[in-house]
């Protein structure tokens, strides 16, 4: 089961100033995760421009507004593109941005445990789906079954949400899983809004990797090279990148 009666939620302050307070809600030991659902939400908020993978910002807000306001939005984020399932719910509580997070086994198990885990986190956060501003999900690259699970669950929950009259329909925000990985690496290893370059990689099985290059200008991410699939020894840096001075994620 994805729920645990033996483990209390506990607040934990994240390293980056101004980052929402995080409350862990997993009864199992933490699993190694390429990118958490919290990073999925943050990566979307910091994306510089709308692309085919992120066609629209939230209604009435520009991408720059989203980056400044991401800590104050009420979001559900989920990622099942790898062997680890990751879920996060973010909201303002008593004037403080908070995040409730859960990790568990991904793969085939995610289809059975994802929705119960989401319901558990939403209950802990005291939110209904109609209270959310958006649902973000990791859209790959990754395992086909996991991507299909995340996409269908995000769309189904958004479609069934009872949104209050006068508000736009709940939006579904696909986020590149490699971009989320880059954002997580940035938040863990770089202080504040320092610009940097990140080469993000994920195991694609069969002795191959997915890889994409990103640059952070202190506020927003831009993609420097599209995602590529290949063997590790064939990996090349984008044109113009120095051989040092970037982060591998």
XYZ file of N, CA and C in Angstrom:
747
model
N 0.840 -1.198 0.000
C 0.000 0.000 0.000
C 0.865 1.234 0.000
N 0.370 2.332 -0.587
C 1.152 3.557 -0.649
C 0.986 4.391 0.595
N 0.060 3.989 1.487
C -0.158 4.769 2.680
C 0.588 4.151 3.844
N 0.848 4.957 4.855
C 1.561 4.468 6.021
C 0.974 5.106 7.262
N 0.606 4.283 8.244
C 0.087 4.813 9.492
C 1.175 4.929 10.538
N 2.379 4.413 10.225
C 3.448 4.396 11.212
C 4.406 5.562 11.064
N 4.304 6.307 9.992
C 5.245 7.392 9.748
C 4.515 8.728 9.767
N 4.930 9.634 10.638
C 4.333 10.954 10.705
C 4.953 11.857 9.659
N 4.152 12.777 9.107
C 4.711 13.793 8.223
C 5.610 14.700 9.035
N 6.735 15.067 8.461
C 7.661 15.927 9.186
C 8.126 17.062 8.287
N 8.166 18.280 8.832
C 8.639 19.399 8.008
C 10.140 19.331 7.818
N 10.589 19.731 6.652
C 12.020 19.770 6.356
C 12.301 20.998 5.520
N 13.240 21.828 5.946
C 13.582 23.030 5.214
C 14.535 22.691 4.088
N 14.201 23.113 2.873
C 15.067 22.849 1.731
C 16.213 23.842 1.699
N 17.228 23.535 0.879
C 18.466 24.304 0.923
C 18.343 25.681 0.299
N 17.512 25.844 -0.726
C 17.466 27.117 -1.427
C 16.558 28.096 -0.704
N 17.009 29.322 -0.407
C 16.163 30.292 0.268
C 14.886 30.546 -0.524
N 13.767 30.627 0.201
C 12.498 30.905 -0.435
C 11.817 29.680 -1.015
N 12.436 28.506 -0.856
C 11.828 27.281 -1.353
C 10.754 26.832 -0.388
N 9.605 26.318 -0.887
C 8.543 25.887 0.006
C 9.014 24.832 0.991
N 8.409 24.862 2.190
C 8.682 23.848 3.191
C 8.192 22.509 2.683
N 8.964 21.468 2.927
C 8.665 20.143 2.367
C 8.251 19.207 3.487
N 7.182 18.452 3.279
C 6.705 17.476 4.241
C 6.737 16.107 3.577
N 7.590 15.222 4.078
C 7.681 13.882 3.502
C 6.489 13.053 3.973
N 5.941 12.248 3.068
C 4.767 11.455 3.402
C 4.909 10.019 2.928
N 6.110 9.525 2.847
C 6.339 8.170 2.369
C 6.692 7.276 3.538
N 6.043 6.112 3.619
C 6.351 5.181 4.687
C 7.521 4.286 4.359
N 7.977 4.272 3.122
C 9.082 3.418 2.696
C 10.373 4.219 2.655
N 11.534 3.556 2.737
C 12.803 4.272 2.602
C 12.873 4.985 1.267
N 13.511 6.167 1.216
C 13.595 6.901 -0.053
C 14.292 6.077 -1.124
N 13.752 6.110 -2.333
C 14.350 5.415 -3.462
C 15.131 6.402 -4.300
N 16.140 5.906 -4.995
C 16.925 6.754 -5.881
C 16.048 7.229 -7.023
N 15.908 8.544 -7.202
C 14.981 9.110 -8.178
C 15.695 10.089 -9.075
N 15.613 9.930 -10.405
C 16.250 10.898 -11.296
C 15.745 12.319 -11.102
N 14.448 12.507 -10.904
C 13.912 13.842 -10.656
C 12.613 13.696 -9.892
N 12.462 14.460 -8.803
C 11.261 14.366 -8.006
C 10.130 15.155 -8.643
N 8.910 14.881 -8.193
C 7.757 15.620 -8.686
C 7.850 17.094 -8.311
N 8.489 17.399 -7.182
C 8.702 18.799 -6.813
C 9.534 19.498 -7.877
N 10.561 18.807 -8.396
C 11.386 19.380 -9.458
C 10.605 19.525 -10.754
N 9.654 18.613 -11.011
C 8.811 18.729 -12.195
C 8.040 20.041 -12.168
N 7.431 20.350 -11.012
C 6.663 21.590 -10.895
C 7.568 22.811 -11.005
N 8.729 22.771 -10.349
C 9.636 23.911 -10.393
C 10.198 24.124 -11.785
N 10.476 23.025 -12.497
C 11.015 23.152 -13.849
C 10.010 23.825 -14.773
N 8.742 23.449 -14.652
C 7.728 24.119 -15.474
C 7.679 25.608 -15.154
N 7.709 25.946 -13.867
C 7.576 27.343 -13.468
C 8.733 28.195 -13.953
N 9.909 27.590 -14.095
C 11.093 28.346 -14.488
C 11.378 28.270 -15.990
N 10.513 27.631 -16.747
C 10.753 27.518 -18.174
C 10.603 28.878 -18.840
N 11.537 29.230 -19.702
C 11.588 30.591 -20.231
C 10.490 30.877 -21.236
N 10.155 29.924 -22.084
C 9.202 30.191 -23.152
C 8.306 28.992 -23.359
N 7.125 29.235 -23.895
C 6.206 28.149 -24.213
C 6.733 27.385 -25.427
N 6.683 26.062 -25.354
C 7.103 25.223 -26.465
C 6.024 24.187 -26.705
N 6.274 23.279 -27.632
C 5.278 22.248 -27.897
C 5.062 21.338 -26.693
N 6.054 21.243 -25.795
C 5.878 20.417 -24.605
C 5.261 21.197 -23.458
N 5.128 22.504 -23.602
C 4.518 23.349 -22.571
C 3.786 24.474 -23.298
N 2.643 24.180 -23.940
C 2.064 25.120 -24.882
C 1.556 26.425 -24.291
N 1.102 26.427 -23.064
C 0.540 27.649 -22.502
C 0.932 27.794 -21.037
N 1.234 29.031 -20.597
C 1.357 29.265 -19.162
C -0.024 29.262 -18.539
N -0.099 29.336 -17.215
C -1.403 29.407 -16.570
C -2.167 30.614 -17.085
N -3.475 30.478 -17.169
C -4.309 31.533 -17.740
C -4.058 32.861 -17.034
N -3.812 33.897 -17.848
C -3.628 35.231 -17.296
C -2.246 35.514 -16.763
N -1.301 34.550 -16.887
C 0.039 34.756 -16.355
C 1.061 34.452 -17.437
N 2.125 35.238 -17.488
C 3.209 34.962 -18.414
C 4.142 33.932 -17.799
N 5.063 33.408 -18.614
C 6.042 32.449 -18.088
C 6.898 33.083 -17.001
N 7.240 34.382 -17.166
C 8.031 35.068 -16.144
C 7.249 35.188 -14.841
N 5.944 35.471 -14.955
C 5.108 35.524 -13.753
C 5.102 34.181 -13.047
N 5.011 33.097 -13.839
C 4.976 31.768 -13.249
C 6.244 31.486 -12.459
N 7.382 31.903 -12.982
C 8.646 31.664 -12.288
C 8.673 32.383 -10.951
N 8.127 33.588 -10.908
C 8.140 34.353 -9.668
C 7.107 33.843 -8.680
N 6.037 33.221 -9.192
C 4.908 32.876 -8.340
C 4.790 31.392 -8.052
N 5.752 30.573 -8.543
C 5.544 29.135 -8.472
C 5.371 28.629 -7.050
N 5.983 29.312 -6.066
C 5.862 28.865 -4.682
C 4.471 29.137 -4.127
N 3.691 29.998 -4.770
C 2.386 30.383 -4.253
C 1.238 29.711 -4.997
N 1.530 28.915 -6.009
C 0.494 28.210 -6.732
C 0.118 26.929 -6.003
N -1.111 26.491 -6.219
C -1.557 25.212 -5.682
C -1.476 24.190 -6.808
N -0.510 23.285 -6.678
C -0.164 22.373 -7.766
C -0.143 20.927 -7.292
N -0.522 20.044 -8.193
C -0.248 18.624 -8.052
C 0.745 18.261 -9.141
N 1.869 17.634 -8.766
C 2.868 17.207 -9.741
C 3.146 15.726 -9.536
N 3.340 15.012 -10.639
C 3.607 13.578 -10.545
C 4.547 13.146 -11.657
N 5.329 12.124 -11.367
C 6.263 11.590 -12.349
C 6.373 10.087 -12.169
N 6.109 9.339 -13.226
C 6.249 7.884 -13.207
C 7.048 7.407 -14.418
N 7.932 8.259 -14.913
C 8.673 7.931 -16.136
C 9.856 7.013 -15.893
N 10.193 6.746 -14.621
C 11.330 5.883 -14.295
C 10.876 4.779 -13.355
N 11.827 4.095 -12.739
C 11.501 3.008 -11.820
C 11.006 3.513 -10.474
N 10.981 4.826 -10.271
C 10.487 5.413 -9.038
C 9.308 6.326 -9.332
N 8.248 6.169 -8.573
C 7.092 7.052 -8.666
C 7.284 8.206 -7.691
N 7.041 9.422 -8.147
C 7.192 10.597 -7.302
C 5.968 11.491 -7.458
N 5.435 11.960 -6.326
C 4.244 12.802 -6.311
C 4.489 13.952 -5.339
N 3.970 15.135 -5.665
C 4.060 16.272 -4.760
C 2.813 17.131 -4.889
N 2.371 17.676 -3.767
C 1.266 18.635 -3.733
C 1.786 19.896 -3.045
N 1.583 21.042 -3.686
C 2.066 22.316 -3.152
C 0.888 23.255 -2.928
N 0.912 23.969 -1.801
C -0.122 24.958 -1.519
C 0.390 25.946 -0.478
N -0.311 27.070 -0.360
C -0.057 28.006 0.726
C -0.852 27.553 1.946
N -0.194 27.535 3.100
C -0.865 27.160 4.339
C -0.409 28.101 5.447
N -1.355 28.859 5.998
C -1.043 29.854 7.025
C 0.014 30.841 6.538
N -0.086 31.210 5.255
C 0.831 32.188 4.686
C 2.195 31.645 4.321
N 2.394 30.327 4.460
C 3.692 29.709 4.174
C 3.508 28.699 3.050
N 4.337 28.741 1.992
C 4.244 27.718 0.948
C 4.739 26.376 1.473
N 3.927 25.334 1.295
C 4.272 24.002 1.783
C 4.192 22.995 0.658
N 4.966 21.924 0.784
C 4.948 20.830 -0.189
C 4.828 19.505 0.556
N 3.880 18.676 0.145
C 3.760 17.312 0.644
C 4.244 16.381 -0.459
N 5.169 15.503 -0.144
C 5.810 14.682 -1.178
C 5.762 13.206 -0.818
N 5.724 12.372 -1.835
C 5.696 10.918 -1.669
C 6.537 10.275 -2.761
N 7.321 9.275 -2.397
C 8.035 8.460 -3.379
C 7.694 7.003 -3.152
N 7.679 6.232 -4.209
C 7.377 4.812 -4.121
C 7.864 4.097 -5.361
N 7.578 2.827 -5.441
C 8.005 2.023 -6.582
C 7.233 2.431 -7.823
N 7.969 2.576 -8.932
C 7.339 2.929 -10.197
C 7.096 1.704 -11.041
N 7.271 1.846 -12.358
C 7.051 0.722 -13.248
C 5.603 0.277 -13.242
N 5.400 -1.028 -13.326
C 4.044 -1.567 -13.394
C 3.260 -1.309 -12.114
N 3.953 -1.175 -10.977
C 3.265 -0.955 -9.712
C 2.597 0.411 -9.649
N 3.113 1.372 -10.394
C 2.584 2.733 -10.310
C 1.117 2.808 -10.719
N 0.696 1.968 -11.663
C -0.686 2.025 -12.115
C -1.664 1.657 -11.006
N -1.193 0.872 -10.019
C -2.067 0.470 -8.914
C -1.965 1.395 -7.718
N -0.824 2.053 -7.530
C -0.601 2.839 -6.315
C -0.652 4.345 -6.517
N -0.604 4.817 -7.768
C -0.507 6.257 -8.019
C -1.724 7.015 -7.502
N -2.919 6.599 -7.885
C -4.115 7.341 -7.477
C -4.332 7.301 -5.971
N -4.219 6.143 -5.285
C -4.344 6.176 -3.824
C -3.328 7.095 -3.149
N -2.097 7.124 -3.668
C -1.080 7.998 -3.086
C -1.426 9.471 -3.316
N -1.948 9.795 -4.502
C -2.368 11.170 -4.774
C -3.484 11.581 -3.825
N -4.481 10.721 -3.649
C -5.594 11.037 -2.759
C -5.108 11.247 -1.337
N -4.132 10.447 -0.912
C -3.578 10.590 0.431
C -2.900 11.952 0.598
N -2.078 12.352 -0.383
C -1.390 13.646 -0.295
C -2.371 14.805 -0.364
N -3.367 14.722 -1.238
C -4.356 15.782 -1.327
C -5.097 15.926 -0.001
N -5.396 14.814 0.650
C -6.042 14.874 1.953
C -5.151 15.496 3.003
N -3.863 15.149 2.989
C -2.925 15.746 3.943
C -2.817 17.251 3.752
N -2.867 17.678 2.485
C -2.763 19.102 2.182
C -4.082 19.842 2.372
N -5.187 19.109 2.547
C -6.482 19.737 2.728
C -7.019 20.379 1.462
N -6.766 19.762 0.302
C -7.181 20.324 -0.982
C -8.121 19.378 -1.719
N -9.061 19.953 -2.452
C -9.823 19.235 -3.462
C -9.178 19.515 -4.815
N -9.451 18.686 -5.798
C -8.845 18.884 -7.111
C -9.285 20.204 -7.745
N -10.490 20.649 -7.423
C -10.958 21.938 -7.935
C -10.232 23.126 -7.347
N -9.501 22.920 -6.248
C -8.726 24.005 -5.636
C -7.394 24.232 -6.334
N -6.953 23.265 -7.149
C -5.637 23.344 -7.779
C -5.612 24.379 -8.898
N -4.436 24.951 -9.137
C -4.227 25.801 -10.300
C -3.870 24.979 -11.530
N -3.197 23.847 -11.327
C -2.795 23.010 -12.456
C -2.304 21.672 -11.940
N -2.222 20.701 -12.858
C -1.597 19.408 -12.602
C -0.430 19.276 -13.569
N 0.773 19.072 -13.053
C 1.973 18.910 -13.874
C 2.419 17.453 -13.820
N 2.884 16.943 -14.967
C 3.380 15.569 -14.962
C 4.622 15.454 -15.843
N 5.511 14.551 -15.468
C 6.703 14.283 -16.264
C 6.321 13.558 -17.538
N 6.606 14.188 -18.695
C 6.156 13.633 -19.980
C 7.270 12.908 -20.732
N 8.349 12.597 -20.053
C 9.401 11.824 -20.688
C 10.550 12.691 -21.164
N 11.553 12.016 -21.719
C 11.586 10.608 -22.123
C 11.590 9.665 -20.926
N 11.170 8.436 -21.178
C 11.112 7.452 -20.117
C 10.363 6.218 -20.567
N 10.009 5.399 -19.590
C 9.329 4.139 -19.874
C 7.921 4.394 -20.404
N 7.545 3.686 -21.467
C 6.252 3.922 -22.097
C 5.098 3.707 -21.126
N 5.122 2.620 -20.359
C 4.026 2.337 -19.439
C 3.896 3.433 -18.394
N 5.033 3.884 -17.849
C 4.998 4.941 -16.849
C 4.495 6.259 -17.406
N 4.913 6.607 -18.620
C 4.461 7.850 -19.250
C 2.963 7.801 -19.523
N 2.485 6.675 -20.003
C 1.056 6.520 -20.273
C 0.258 6.631 -18.981
N 0.775 6.048 -17.889
C 0.086 6.126 -16.604
C -0.017 7.570 -16.119
N 1.098 8.296 -16.137
C 1.099 9.679 -15.640
C 0.187 10.572 -16.471
N 0.255 10.447 -17.785
C -0.546 11.288 -18.662
C -2.038 11.028 -18.473
N -2.423 9.756 -18.445
C -3.842 9.432 -18.333
C -4.407 9.838 -16.979
N -3.633 9.644 -15.914
C -4.104 10.036 -14.588
C -4.231 11.550 -14.486
N -3.237 12.283 -14.976
C -3.308 13.752 -14.925
C -4.510 14.270 -15.704
N -4.735 13.738 -16.912
C -5.867 14.178 -17.719
C -7.196 13.805 -17.082
N -7.282 12.602 -16.535
C -8.524 12.165 -15.910
C -8.877 12.981 -14.685
N -7.900 13.261 -13.840
C -8.156 14.057 -12.639
C -8.557 15.482 -12.994
N -7.903 16.047 -14.005
C -8.244 17.413 -14.416
C -9.642 17.467 -15.021
N -9.992 16.468 -15.816
C -11.305 16.442 -16.452
C -12.420 16.323 -15.412
N -12.174 15.538 -14.367
C -13.201 15.312 -13.354
C -13.219 16.320 -12.225
N -12.279 17.278 -12.220
C -12.203 18.250 -11.122
C -13.402 19.197 -11.155
N -13.960 19.472 -10.001
C -15.070 20.418 -9.883
C -14.504 21.809 -9.629
N -14.255 22.527 -10.709
C -13.657 23.857 -10.626
C -14.744 24.879 -10.284
N -14.504 25.787 -9.335
C -15.510 26.786 -8.974
C -15.923 27.628 -10.175
N -17.189 28.076 -10.221
C -17.660 28.922 -11.327
C -16.797 30.166 -11.482
N -16.542 30.547 -12.725
C -15.748 31.739 -12.997
C -14.275 31.480 -13.159
N -13.802 30.278 -12.800
C -12.394 29.934 -12.981
C -12.214 29.099 -14.233
N -11.074 29.234 -14.915
C -10.834 28.405 -16.102
C -10.681 26.943 -15.728
N -10.848 26.072 -16.704
C -10.692 24.639 -16.468
C -9.286 24.332 -15.954
N -9.183 23.317 -15.139
C -7.902 22.919 -14.577
C -6.961 22.481 -15.698
N -5.777 23.089 -15.760
C -4.843 22.806 -16.840
C -3.929 21.640 -16.509
N -3.540 20.923 -17.546
C -2.575 19.828 -17.446
C -1.291 20.287 -18.116
N -0.174 20.221 -17.398
C 1.091 20.781 -17.858
C 2.128 19.674 -18.032
N 2.409 19.247 -19.249
C 3.479 18.269 -19.467
C 4.847 18.928 -19.321
N 5.744 18.290 -18.600
C 7.078 18.838 -18.349
C 8.122 17.802 -18.750
N 9.119 18.233 -19.517
C 10.199 17.334 -19.913
C 10.883 16.753 -18.675
N 10.998 15.433 -18.619
C 11.625 14.798 -17.465
C 13.096 15.170 -17.340
N 13.781 15.381 -18.453
C 15.183 15.792 -18.400
C 15.318 17.223 -17.883
N 14.365 18.086 -18.224
C 14.381 19.440 -17.687
C 14.159 19.426 -16.172
N 13.254 18.568 -15.712
C 13.039 18.434 -14.272
C 14.304 17.948 -13.579
N 15.032 17.033 -14.226
C 16.297 16.547 -13.672
C 17.310 17.687 -13.575
N 17.373 18.536 -14.600
C 18.275 19.689 -14.580
C 17.914 20.647 -13.457
N 16.630 20.895 -13.259
C 16.187 21.791 -12.188
C 16.522 21.230 -10.817
N 16.355 19.919 -10.647
C 16.694 19.322 -9.360
C 18.196 19.448 -9.084
N 19.014 19.207 -10.104
C 20.459 19.344 -9.929
C 20.827 20.789 -9.584
N 20.186 21.739 -10.239
C 20.447 23.154 -9.948
C 20.112 23.488 -8.505
N 18.952 23.050 -8.038
C 18.521 23.398 -6.685
C 19.385 22.729 -5.620
N 19.973 21.574 -5.939
C 20.777 20.842 -4.970
C 22.235 21.287 -4.935
N 22.759 21.821 -6.046
C 24.194 22.056 -6.140
C 24.604 23.500 -6.403
N 23.660 24.375 -6.734
C 24.006 25.756 -7.076
C 23.208 26.697 -6.190
N 23.882 27.661 -5.606
C 23.232 28.591 -4.688
C 22.464 29.661 -5.456
N 21.243 29.957 -4.971
C 20.467 31.084 -5.486
C 20.210 31.017 -6.977
N 20.315 32.177 -7.645
C 20.016 32.286 -9.060
C 21.243 32.326 -9.937
N 22.291 31.625 -9.544
C 23.527 31.628 -10.324
C 23.316 30.960 -11.683
N 23.717 31.603 -12.784
C 23.569 30.978 -14.103
C 24.434 29.717 -14.210
N 23.976 28.769 -15.006
C 24.747 27.555 -15.208
C 24.230 26.801 -16.429
N 25.041 25.839 -16.869
C 24.649 24.909 -17.921
C 24.557 23.514 -17.307
N 23.587 22.737 -17.795
C 23.396 21.379 -17.283
C 23.217 20.419 -18.455
N 23.956 19.312 -18.402
C 23.760 18.208 -19.331
C 23.035 17.118 -18.555
N 21.750 16.915 -18.871
C 20.915 15.975 -18.133
C 20.813 14.655 -18.888
N 20.895 13.541 -18.141
C 20.888 12.221 -18.760
C 20.025 11.261 -17.953
N 19.364 10.352 -18.642
C 18.584 9.288 -18.024
C 18.903 7.964 -18.706
N 18.876 6.896 -17.921
C 19.117 5.558 -18.453
C 17.961 5.165 -19.364
N 18.270 4.812 -20.610
C 17.254 4.388 -21.574
C 17.255 2.873 -21.774
N 18.018 2.150 -20.949
C 18.166 0.702 -21.067
C 18.898 0.335 -22.356
N 19.169 -0.926 -22.543
C 19.847 -1.441 -23.745
C 21.162 -0.703 -23.999
N 21.879 -0.340 -22.927
C 23.172 0.336 -23.011
C 23.083 1.693 -23.715
N 21.935 2.360 -23.604
C 21.763 3.678 -24.200
C 21.256 4.661 -23.153
N 21.391 5.959 -23.460
C 20.922 7.004 -22.558
C 20.127 8.042 -23.336
N 19.210 8.721 -22.618
C 18.592 9.937 -23.118
C 19.425 11.106 -22.595
N 19.668 12.102 -23.420
C 20.462 13.255 -22.987
C 19.937 14.526 -23.633
N 19.937 15.620 -22.869
C 19.560 16.935 -23.384
C 20.349 17.989 -22.622
N 20.577 19.120 -23.250
C 21.386 20.192 -22.664
C 20.512 21.414 -22.399
N 20.727 22.038 -21.238
C 19.939 23.193 -20.820
C 20.844 24.276 -20.255
N 20.390 25.514 -20.345
C 21.095 26.650 -19.745
C 20.124 27.410 -18.859
N 20.596 27.814 -17.678
C 19.805 28.590 -16.722
C 20.423 29.973 -16.625
N 19.626 31.024 -16.872
C 20.159 32.383 -16.896
C 20.022 33.115 -15.567
N 19.653 32.390 -14.524
C 19.425 32.997 -13.217
C 17.961 33.080 -12.865
N 17.091 32.980 -13.889
C 15.645 33.002 -13.655
C 14.912 31.914 -14.438
N 15.362 31.641 -15.668
C 14.638 30.743 -16.538
C 15.568 29.736 -17.219
N 14.966 28.624 -17.634
C 15.669 27.608 -18.397
C 15.413 27.777 -19.889
N 16.428 27.506 -20.686
C 16.256 27.353 -22.124
C 16.958 26.066 -22.548
N 16.392 25.393 -23.538
C 16.978 24.141 -24.021
C 18.020 24.452 -25.083
N 19.237 23.979 -24.859
C 20.347 24.239 -25.762
C 20.467 23.192 -26.869
N 19.975 21.994 -26.592
C 19.984 20.937 -27.595
C 18.854 19.968 -27.299
N 18.175 19.502 -28.343
C 17.052 18.588 -28.176
C 17.506 17.270 -27.560
N 16.543 16.567 -27.006
C 16.818 15.258 -26.429
C 17.340 14.305 -27.502
N 18.378 13.553 -27.151
C 18.953 12.569 -28.060
C 19.061 11.220 -27.367
N 18.930 10.182 -28.148
C 19.066 8.816 -27.664
C 20.309 8.209 -28.295
N 21.197 7.650 -27.478
C 22.405 7.056 -28.025
C 23.234 6.376 -26.953
N 24.339 5.820 -27.361
C 25.249 5.169 -26.429
C 26.070 6.234 -25.706
N 26.461 5.979 -24.463
C 27.189 6.987 -23.687
C 28.462 7.473 -24.376
N 29.181 6.584 -25.043
C 30.446 6.991 -25.663
C 30.243 7.910 -26.863
N 29.014 7.986 -27.382
C 28.746 8.862 -28.525
C 28.252 10.246 -28.106
N 28.137 10.476 -26.814
C 27.608 11.744 -26.317
C 28.580 12.888 -26.611
N 28.059 13.981 -27.147
C 28.856 15.166 -27.439
C 28.216 16.394 -26.802
N 29.057 17.352 -26.426
C 28.546 18.601 -25.871
C 27.974 19.475 -26.986
N 27.013 20.333 -26.653
C 26.494 21.260 -27.663
C 27.584 22.174 -28.190
N 27.431 22.641 -29.390
C 28.392 23.548 -29.998
C 28.546 24.811 -29.154
N 29.799 25.184 -28.878
C 30.069 26.382 -28.099
C 30.201 26.156 -26.611
N 29.880 24.961 -26.124
C 30.028 24.681 -24.700
C 31.494 24.370 -24.384
N 32.011 24.915 -23.284
C 33.365 24.536 -22.870
C 33.372 23.111 -22.317
N 34.539 22.502 -22.263
C 34.657 21.141 -21.764
C 34.558 21.080 -20.247
N 34.603 22.230 -19.597
C 34.421 22.311 -18.149
C 33.442 23.444 -17.855
N 32.987 23.509 -16.621
C 32.122 24.606 -16.223
C 30.640 24.338 -16.429
N 30.250 23.070 -16.537
C 28.840 22.732 -16.614
C 28.564 21.587 -15.634
N 27.279 21.355 -15.378
C 26.877 20.360 -14.399
C 26.323 19.137 -15.111
N 26.792 17.962 -14.718
C 26.228 16.707 -15.209
C 25.141 16.251 -14.251
N 23.973 15.906 -14.788
C 22.855 15.498 -13.934
C 22.277 14.177 -14.446
